[in-house]
mmCIF file of C-alpha atoms in Angstrom:
data_model
loop_
_atom_site.group_PDB
_atom_site.id
_atom_site.type_symbol
_atom_site.label_atom_id
_atom_site.label_comp_id
_atom_site.label_asym_id
_atom_site.label_seq_id
_atom_site.Cartn_x
_atom_site.Cartn_y
_atom_site.Cartn_z
ATOM 1 C CA GLY A 1 -7.776 -0.502 25.225
ATOM 2 C CA GLU A 2 -8.287 -4.111 24.321
ATOM 3 C CA ASP A 3 -5.583 -6.574 25.270
ATOM 4 C CA VAL A 4 -5.393 -10.069 23.792
ATOM 5 C CA GLU A 5 -3.139 -12.736 25.250
ATOM 6 C CA GLN A 6 -2.041 -16.173 24.156
ATOM 7 C CA SER A 7 0.610 -18.552 25.345
ATOM 8 C CA LEU A 8 3.568 -18.600 22.970
ATOM 9 C CA PHE A 9 4.054 -22.343 22.472
ATOM 10 C CA LEU A 10 2.045 -25.538 22.456
ATOM 11 C CA SER A 11 3.533 -28.969 21.859
ATOM 12 C CA VAL A 12 1.326 -31.969 21.063
ATOM 13 C CA ARG A 13 1.761 -35.449 19.679
ATOM 14 C CA GLU A 14 0.589 -36.226 16.182
ATOM 15 C CA GLY A 15 -2.940 -37.575 16.332
ATOM 16 C CA ASP A 16 -3.772 -35.894 19.642
ATOM 17 C CA SER A 17 -6.023 -32.866 20.003
ATOM 18 C CA SER A 18 -4.506 -29.397 20.279
ATOM 19 C CA VAL A 19 -6.178 -26.694 22.316
ATOM 20 C CA ILE A 20 -4.957 -23.144 21.832
ATOM 21 C CA ASN A 21 -6.223 -20.596 24.306
ATOM 22 C CA CYS A 22 -6.780 -16.856 24.082
ATOM 23 C CA THR A 23 -8.000 -14.308 26.609
ATOM 24 C CA TYR A 24 -9.183 -10.790 25.943
ATOM 25 C CA THR A 25 -10.195 -7.850 28.069
ATOM 26 C CA ASP A 26 -12.908 -5.922 26.240
ATOM 27 C CA SER A 27 -16.311 -7.378 26.982
ATOM 28 C CA SER A 28 -17.804 -5.487 24.029
ATOM 29 C CA SER A 29 -15.794 -7.566 21.579
ATOM 30 C CA THR A 30 -18.119 -8.720 18.852
ATOM 31 C CA TYR A 31 -16.153 -10.862 16.426
ATOM 32 C CA LEU A 32 -13.355 -13.202 17.358
ATOM 33 C CA TYR A 33 -11.090 -14.809 14.792
ATOM 34 C CA TRP A 34 -8.467 -17.485 14.549
ATOM 35 C CA TYR A 35 -5.784 -17.128 11.908
ATOM 36 C CA LYS A 36 -3.023 -19.500 10.899
ATOM 37 C CA GLN A 37 0.375 -18.419 9.693
ATOM 38 C CA GLU A 38 2.793 -20.863 8.161
ATOM 39 C CA PRO A 39 6.502 -19.932 8.007
ATOM 40 C CA GLY A 40 7.160 -17.042 5.635
ATOM 41 C CA ALA A 41 3.557 -16.863 4.544
ATOM 42 C CA GLY A 42 0.646 -14.551 5.081
ATOM 43 C CA LEU A 43 -2.256 -15.190 7.335
ATOM 44 C CA GLN A 44 -5.057 -17.584 6.620
ATOM 45 C CA LEU A 45 -8.427 -17.144 8.252
ATOM 46 C CA LEU A 46 -9.290 -20.447 9.894
ATOM 47 C CA THR A 47 -12.555 -19.655 11.554
ATOM 48 C CA TYR A 48 -14.425 -16.989 13.436
ATOM 49 C CA ILE A 49 -17.152 -16.760 16.016
ATOM 50 C CA PHE A 50 -19.668 -14.090 16.878
ATOM 51 C CA SER A 51 -19.964 -12.970 20.461
ATOM 52 C CA ASN A 52 -23.531 -14.299 20.683
ATOM 53 C CA MET A 53 -22.286 -17.844 20.075
ATOM 54 C CA ASP A 54 -20.733 -20.280 22.531
ATOM 55 C CA MET A 55 -19.356 -22.802 20.132
ATOM 56 C CA LYS A 56 -18.645 -23.276 16.484
ATOM 57 C CA GLN A 57 -17.452 -26.436 14.791
ATOM 58 C CA ASP A 58 -15.916 -26.702 11.357
ATOM 59 C CA GLN A 59 -14.514 -30.133 10.456
ATOM 60 C CA ARG A 60 -11.498 -30.677 12.743
ATOM 61 C CA LEU A 61 -11.764 -27.230 14.276
ATOM 62 C CA THR A 62 -13.885 -26.350 17.301
ATOM 63 C CA VAL A 63 -14.037 -22.833 18.713
ATOM 64 C CA LEU A 64 -15.326 -22.302 22.232
ATOM 65 C CA LEU A 65 -16.195 -18.880 23.602
ATOM 66 C CA ASN A 66 -16.693 -18.158 27.294
ATOM 67 C CA LYS A 67 -17.918 -14.585 27.388
ATOM 68 C CA LYS A 68 -18.053 -14.434 31.156
ATOM 69 C CA ASP A 69 -14.371 -15.266 31.457
ATOM 70 C CA LYS A 70 -13.473 -13.564 28.148
ATOM 71 C CA HIS A 71 -11.792 -16.737 27.026
ATOM 72 C CA LEU A 72 -11.593 -18.135 23.526
ATOM 73 C CA SER A 73 -10.142 -21.476 22.528
ATOM 74 C CA LEU A 74 -9.385 -23.308 19.313
ATOM 75 C CA ARG A 75 -9.372 -27.087 19.362
ATOM 76 C CA ILE A 76 -7.790 -28.991 16.499
ATOM 77 C CA ALA A 77 -8.773 -32.641 16.495
ATOM 78 C CA ASP A 78 -6.382 -35.340 15.225
ATOM 79 C CA THR A 79 -3.483 -32.914 14.908
ATOM 80 C CA GLN A 80 -1.341 -33.514 11.837
ATOM 81 C CA THR A 81 2.146 -32.341 10.878
ATOM 82 C CA GLY A 82 0.554 -29.944 8.425
ATOM 83 C CA ASP A 83 -1.011 -28.152 11.363
ATOM 84 C CA SER A 84 2.419 -26.897 12.447
ATOM 85 C CA ALA A 85 2.131 -23.121 12.333
ATOM 86 C CA ILE A 86 1.575 -20.056 14.441
ATOM 87 C CA TYR A 87 -2.037 -19.492 15.408
ATOM 88 C CA PHE A 88 -3.233 -15.964 16.063
ATOM 89 C CA CYS A 89 -6.284 -14.952 17.975
ATOM 90 C CA ALA A 90 -7.761 -11.620 16.866
ATOM 91 C CA VAL A 91 -10.614 -9.668 18.365
ATOM 92 C CA GLN A 92 -12.766 -6.937 16.910
ATOM 93 C CA THR A 93 -15.042 -4.504 18.698
ATOM 94 C CA ASP A 94 -17.961 -2.608 17.247
ATOM 95 C CA SER A 95 -16.201 0.715 17.520
ATOM 96 C CA ASN A 96 -13.962 0.255 14.507
ATOM 97 C CA TYR A 97 -12.819 -2.249 11.985
ATOM 98 C CA GLN A 98 -9.411 -2.826 13.476
ATOM 99 C CA LEU A 99 -8.400 -6.129 14.888
ATOM 100 C CA ILE A 100 -6.492 -6.512 18.121
ATOM 101 C CA TRP A 101 -4.084 -9.384 17.865
ATOM 102 C CA GLY A 102 -2.625 -11.858 20.276
ATOM 103 C CA ALA A 103 1.081 -12.596 20.021
ATOM 104 C CA GLY A 104 0.450 -15.948 18.384
ATOM 105 C CA THR A 105 0.867 -19.521 19.615
ATOM 106 C CA LYS A 106 3.386 -21.709 17.875
ATOM 107 C CA LEU A 107 2.026 -25.225 17.535
ATOM 108 C CA ILE A 108 4.739 -27.874 17.563
ATOM 109 C CA ILE A 109 3.859 -31.403 16.497
ATOM 110 C CA LYS A 110 5.805 -34.302 17.970
ATOM 111 C CA PRO A 111 5.925 -37.563 16.013
ATOM 112 C CA GLY B 1 -14.052 -16.080 -1.622
ATOM 113 C CA ALA B 2 -12.307 -12.772 -1.232
ATOM 114 C CA VAL B 3 -8.714 -12.702 -2.452
ATOM 115 C CA VAL B 4 -6.022 -10.144 -1.812
ATOM 116 C CA SER B 5 -2.952 -10.193 -3.997
ATOM 117 C CA GLN B 6 0.209 -8.704 -2.536
ATOM 118 C CA HIS B 7 3.378 -8.074 -4.532
ATOM 119 C CA PRO B 8 6.220 -8.545 -4.421
ATOM 120 C CA SER B 9 6.526 -11.584 -2.175
ATOM 121 C CA TRP B 10 10.060 -10.681 -1.338
ATOM 122 C CA VAL B 11 12.433 -7.897 -2.204
ATOM 123 C CA ILE B 12 16.043 -7.071 -1.466
ATOM 124 C CA CYS B 13 17.064 -3.462 -1.838
ATOM 125 C CA LYS B 14 20.013 -1.272 -1.118
ATOM 126 C CA SER B 15 20.003 1.103 1.794
ATOM 127 C CA GLY B 16 18.684 4.509 0.775
ATOM 128 C CA THR B 17 16.421 3.302 -2.001
ATOM 129 C CA SER B 18 12.629 3.162 -1.962
ATOM 130 C CA VAL B 19 10.456 0.091 -2.269
ATOM 131 C CA LYS B 20 6.797 -0.073 -3.238
ATOM 132 C CA ILE B 21 4.527 -2.878 -2.082
ATOM 133 C CA GLU B 22 1.158 -3.355 -3.750
ATOM 134 C CA CYS B 23 -1.956 -4.853 -2.319
ATOM 135 C CA ARG B 24 -4.915 -5.577 -4.614
ATOM 136 C CA SER B 25 -8.331 -6.919 -3.809
ATOM 137 C CA LEU B 26 -9.136 -9.170 -6.748
ATOM 138 C CA ASP B 27 -12.817 -9.945 -6.447
ATOM 139 C CA PHE B 28 -14.204 -7.353 -4.109
ATOM 140 C CA GLN B 29 -13.953 -3.670 -3.407
ATOM 141 C CA ALA B 30 -11.987 -2.735 -0.348
ATOM 142 C CA THR B 31 -12.790 0.661 1.053
ATOM 143 C CA THR B 32 -10.477 0.021 3.954
ATOM 144 C CA MET B 33 -7.070 -1.600 3.895
ATOM 145 C CA PHE B 34 -4.683 -2.176 6.738
ATOM 146 C CA TRP B 35 -0.937 -2.403 6.652
ATOM 147 C CA TYR B 36 0.873 -4.507 9.208
ATOM 148 C CA ARG B 37 4.465 -5.162 9.993
ATOM 149 C CA GLN B 38 5.769 -8.288 11.621
ATOM 150 C CA PHE B 39 9.135 -8.645 13.266
ATOM 151 C CA PRO B 40 10.605 -12.116 13.650
ATOM 152 C CA LYS B 41 8.816 -14.178 16.281
ATOM 153 C CA GLN B 42 6.533 -11.302 17.145
ATOM 154 C CA SER B 43 2.921 -10.555 16.495
ATOM 155 C CA LEU B 44 1.560 -8.263 13.871
ATOM 156 C CA MET B 45 1.851 -4.562 14.420
ATOM 157 C CA LEU B 46 -0.673 -2.314 12.748
ATOM 158 C CA MET B 47 1.121 0.457 10.915
ATOM 159 C CA ALA B 48 -1.713 2.323 9.290
ATOM 160 C CA THR B 49 -5.272 2.193 8.086
ATOM 161 C CA SER B 50 -6.001 3.465 4.621
ATOM 162 C CA ASN B 51 -9.385 4.461 3.285
ATOM 163 C CA GLU B 52 -10.000 4.857 -0.403
ATOM 164 C CA GLY B 53 -9.718 8.463 -1.486
ATOM 165 C CA SER B 54 -8.477 9.855 1.792
ATOM 166 C CA LYS B 55 -5.269 10.086 3.759
ATOM 167 C CA ALA B 56 -4.113 7.113 5.719
ATOM 168 C CA THR B 57 -4.335 7.049 9.487
ATOM 169 C CA TYR B 58 -1.016 6.096 11.003
ATOM 170 C CA GLU B 59 -0.489 4.413 14.323
ATOM 171 C CA GLN B 60 1.579 6.148 16.947
ATOM 172 C CA GLY B 61 5.262 5.801 16.317
ATOM 173 C CA VAL B 62 4.939 5.076 12.596
ATOM 174 C CA GLU B 63 6.585 7.714 10.420
ATOM 175 C CA LYS B 64 4.132 8.728 7.738
ATOM 176 C CA ASP B 65 6.851 10.351 5.628
ATOM 177 C CA LYS B 66 8.800 7.135 5.623
ATOM 178 C CA PHE B 67 5.926 4.744 5.026
ATOM 179 C CA LEU B 68 3.828 6.330 2.307
ATOM 180 C CA ILE B 69 0.428 4.792 1.807
ATOM 181 C CA ASN B 70 -1.750 5.444 -1.193
ATOM 182 C CA HIS B 71 -5.246 4.017 -1.578
ATOM 183 C CA ALA B 72 -6.251 5.573 -4.857
ATOM 184 C CA SER B 73 -8.874 3.044 -5.876
ATOM 185 C CA LEU B 74 -11.226 0.562 -4.294
ATOM 186 C CA THR B 75 -8.999 -2.313 -5.313
ATOM 187 C CA LEU B 76 -5.474 -1.047 -4.823
ATOM 188 C CA SER B 77 -3.427 0.206 -1.910
ATOM 189 C CA THR B 78 0.318 0.721 -1.962
ATOM 190 C CA LEU B 79 2.909 1.059 0.743
ATOM 191 C CA THR B 80 6.156 2.745 -0.195
ATOM 192 C CA VAL B 81 9.088 2.424 2.158
ATOM 193 C CA THR B 82 11.169 5.501 1.375
ATOM 194 C CA SER B 83 14.904 5.729 1.933
ATOM 195 C CA ALA B 84 14.934 2.227 3.324
ATOM 196 C CA HIS B 85 17.416 1.250 6.002
ATOM 197 C CA PRO B 86 18.363 -2.165 7.391
ATOM 198 C CA GLU B 87 16.082 -1.635 10.389
ATOM 199 C CA ASP B 88 13.145 -1.478 7.967
ATOM 200 C CA SER B 89 13.776 -5.101 7.070
ATOM 201 C CA SER B 90 10.653 -6.939 8.066
ATOM 202 C CA PHE B 91 7.621 -8.844 6.879
ATOM 203 C CA TYR B 92 4.865 -6.508 5.680
ATOM 204 C CA ILE B 93 1.303 -7.750 5.332
ATOM 205 C CA CYS B 94 -1.759 -5.991 4.015
ATOM 206 C CA SER B 95 -5.318 -6.752 4.875
ATOM 207 C CA ALA B 96 -8.528 -5.658 3.253
ATOM 208 C CA ARG B 97 -12.116 -5.575 4.320
ATOM 209 C CA ASP B 98 -14.996 -6.046 1.918
ATOM 210 C CA HIS B 99 -16.802 -2.746 1.504
ATOM 211 C CA ARG B 100 -20.106 -4.486 1.965
ATOM 212 C CA GLY B 101 -19.104 -4.895 5.570
ATOM 213 C CA ILE B 102 -19.951 -8.571 5.750
ATOM 214 C CA SER B 103 -18.156 -9.131 8.996
ATOM 215 C CA GLY B 104 -18.510 -12.858 8.900
ATOM 216 C CA TYR B 105 -15.922 -13.027 6.167
ATOM 217 C CA GLY B 106 -13.374 -11.516 8.472
ATOM 218 C CA TYR B 107 -10.437 -9.839 6.928
ATOM 219 C CA THR B 108 -8.607 -11.050 3.878
ATOM 220 C CA PHE B 109 -4.863 -10.920 4.071
ATOM 221 C CA GLY B 110 -2.237 -10.677 1.410
ATOM 222 C CA SER B 111 0.512 -13.258 1.366
ATOM 223 C CA GLY B 112 3.015 -10.772 2.748
ATOM 224 C CA THR B 113 6.206 -9.143 1.511
ATOM 225 C CA ARG B 114 9.549 -9.923 3.041
ATOM 226 C CA LEU B 115 11.727 -6.853 2.734
ATOM 227 C CA THR B 116 15.463 -7.109 3.258
ATOM 228 C CA VAL B 117 17.491 -3.915 3.161
ATOM 229 C CA VAL B 118 21.229 -4.388 2.695
#
């Protein structure tokens, strides 16, 4: 089955760009999502990308998709303290509505 | 946008009692709802998928008699943790998908329920 992997931690300085990476194994993945989870809270959909797209930009967020390498990334420009959270990559295939989740990357902001 | 309301946000219960968690889609009809469990510092684990009007589909290793799921209407799904024990303490999150199947909206998540069994 599908496997989704992320590194567990990322530390960046306030004001720098953060790049969170995600790899997946199923080439038939159709929709790829990024979710944000703040401590003790539920998940917030940040952005998503369809498999027929290479890039999507939404304000400070840029998603890049490399289908050949099955690699997805989320770039947060001008990282702020409010961006501190765990970021989950989730992948969906056409076969069902379930999402396969990465373990989440904890973004740590240094002053 | 789509909103899912999950209650309660947190609950403390005694060992052996049952706890019900509700998940409501407020402005859309959700034919399918998912229930997840999250252990500290770990990713989400899908427990079960519930479809309105039919029995839930449980993931391997999840006890269906312990985690009762009811999806009686298009806007409400409930998860009941029966005879709760301390090892059931966790963060439970529901997720719903708009029945219109507009995939671009992704999934809408509830705010989660932190269950502590003492």
